[in-house]
Amino acid sequence: MGEDLLLMIPGPTVVPSRITRAMSAPILPHRGKEFSQMFLDQMERLKMVFRTKNEVYVLCGSGTAAMEASISNSVTEGDKVLCLINGKFSERFAEIAESFKANVIKLEFEWGDQVDVGVVRRTLYDNPDIKVVTMVFNETSTGVRNPVEEVGELVSDTEAILVVDTISALGGDVFETDLWNVDICVSGSQKCFALPPGLAFISVSDKAWRVIEGNDSMAYYLDLKNYRKDKAHAPYTPPVTLVYGLRESLDMLDEEGLENRWERHKELANIAREGLTELGFELLPLSEEICSNTVTAVKVPEGFDVSQFKRILRERYNIEIAGGQSHLTNKIFRVGHMGVITERDLYATLVCIELAMEEM
Ligand SMILES: Cc1ncc(COP(=O)(O)O)c(C=O)c1O
């Protein structure tokens, strides 16, 4: 089932056989010395990908688990949380904060546009009691890259902490946790790391730890203080197999080099944008400068049936692409080009997209 399916969706992405093989090793006891050391080593190596001196923790769960941990650990009922929203995933932060009964200020921007730094500046000025600011670096639902560096500079001058979701970009696009003043950065395994879903990563700055320590948290499974106590031994059974995969994924990343990876993703994004616009599609992001380097979203003309289009690509060509979410359903489609995707995969996808269009 799905043996040769080429996943050109924005995650989960293709898992190379090297990683699958690594994951087939026998299970080590999770409290034993060998596994604990390996687990610790991978968390240390992740710092290089996050570009941080802060501790990085590996959680068991999908990316949303780390999003939830960032909120549940730092927010209690009534706390003011500023959520910068320009797509499905940035909206999720607001939903999580609301579920923990925070006093949420939603700054909403057009889906396809970036977060407006000027509006953020004014809101922070008007609300000096904001405790947490949330944003998504690479808004997967729209293919837009947000100005984290600029927002980080603003937030660093306040008492608030900045929480950033880099789930669909970390390891594939330039991201600088420390230089950009990101206090809590969250990511996941099934995108640029080319791992199966199931691991979430989270880095925590000193400023964020001070907030977490002073917070009356409602978290239990994801209470970060417990993960910090004894880093080598996660409080609950870690997914041993996925940690083997993570080691292999980080080996592959080392072999390629992080900067080369960023460059490869940038080139793929250029090919995707050029190819799709040549086929007559219009980019959803308002300008090329704000486009993501890991996922490309394009509008479809009136009457274009995205479901049928996706079905042809899947059934005839064994290629999976993604449609739009929420109000963008049947208005756009998205092509993911992250992880171990190659130029060949992308060119093949573009040719098959053209063939599917002809068939329609
Ligand atoms: C930017 C972003 N945030 C969060 C998520 C949610 O991650 P998960 O489905 O792993 O919980 C995704 C998944 O596509 C994403 O792209």
Coordinates of N, CA and C and ligand atoms in Angstrom, one line a residue, residues 10-11 61-65 67 89-90 92 136-141 165-169 188-191 197-199 325 334, ligand 1:
P10 N 2.9 18.9 2.2 CA 3.8 19.6 3.2 C 3.8 18.8 4.5
G11 N 4.2 17.6 4.5 CA 4.3 16.7 5.6 C 3.1 15.9 5.9
G61 N 5.0 12.8 20.5 CA 3.7 13.3 20.1 C 4.0 14.0 18.7
S62 N 2.9 14.5 18.1 CA 3.1 15.2 16.8 C 3.5 16.7 17.2
G63 N 3.7 17.5 16.2 CA 4.1 18.9 16.4 C 3.2 19.6 17.4
T64 N 1.9 19.3 17.3 CA 0.9 20.1 18.1 C 1.2 19.8 19.6
A65 N 1.8 18.7 19.9 CA 2.1 18.4 21.3 C 3.1 19.5 21.8
M67 N 3.4 22.5 20.5 CA 2.7 23.7 20.5 C 1.9 23.9 21.9
F89 N -2.4 27.3 11.0 CA -1.6 26.8 12.2 C -1.3 27.9 13.2
S90 N -1.3 29.1 12.7 CA -1.2 30.2 13.7 C -2.5 30.4 14.4
R92 N -4.2 27.9 15.3 CA -4.2 26.8 16.3 C -3.7 27.2 17.6
V136 N 3.7 31.7 13.8 CA 4.2 30.5 13.0 C 5.2 31.1 12.0
F137 N 6.4 30.5 11.9 CA 7.4 31.0 11.0 C 7.0 30.7 9.6
N138 N 6.7 29.4 9.3 CA 6.4 29.0 7.9 C 4.9 28.5 8.0
E139 N 4.0 29.4 7.5 CA 2.6 29.1 7.6 C 2.3 28.1 6.5
T140 N 2.2 26.8 6.8 CA 2.0 25.8 5.9 C 0.7 25.9 5.1
S141 N -0.3 26.5 5.7 CA -1.6 26.5 5.1 C -1.6 27.5 3.9
D165 N 6.4 28.5 16.1 CA 6.2 27.2 15.5 C 7.1 27.2 14.2
T166 N 8.1 26.3 14.2 CA 8.9 26.1 12.9 C 8.7 24.7 12.4
I167 N 7.5 24.2 12.7 CA 7.3 22.7 12.4 C 7.5 22.4 10.9
S168 N 7.1 23.3 10.0 CA 7.3 22.9 8.6 C 8.5 23.6 7.9
A169 N 9.5 24.0 8.7 CA 10.6 24.7 8.1 C 12.0 24.3 8.7
G188 N 8.8 19.5 14.5 CA 8.3 18.2 14.5 C 9.1 17.3 13.6
S189 N 8.9 16.0 13.7 CA 9.7 15.1 12.9 C 9.4 14.9 11.5
Q190 N 8.1 15.0 11.1 CA 7.7 14.5 9.8 C 7.7 15.5 8.6
K191 N 8.6 16.5 8.8 CA 8.6 17.5 7.7 C 10.1 17.5 7.2
P197 N 5.9 10.7 11.4 CA 5.3 11.5 12.4 C 5.5 10.9 13.8
G198 N 5.5 11.7 14.9 CA 5.6 11.1 16.2 C 6.5 11.8 17.2
L199 N 7.5 12.6 16.7 CA 8.3 13.3 17.6 C 8.1 14.8 17.5
Q325 N -6.9 24.5 3.0 CA -7.6 24.2 4.3 C -8.6 25.4 4.6
R334 N -1.5 22.9 -2.8 CA -0.1 23.1 -2.2 C 0.8 22.0 -2.5
Ligands
LIG1 C1 3.2 25.0 10.7 C2 2.6 23.8 11.3 N1 2.3 23.8 12.6 C3 1.7 22.8 13.2 C4 1.4 21.6 12.5 C5 0.8 20.5 13.2 O1 1.7 19.5 13.4 P1 1.2 18.0 13.7 O2 0.2 17.7 12.7 O3 2.5 17.3 13.6 O4 0.6 18.1 15.1 C6 1.7 21.6 11.1 C7 1.4 20.4 10.4 O5 1.2 20.4 9.2 C8 2.3 22.7 10.5 O6 2.6 22.6 9.2

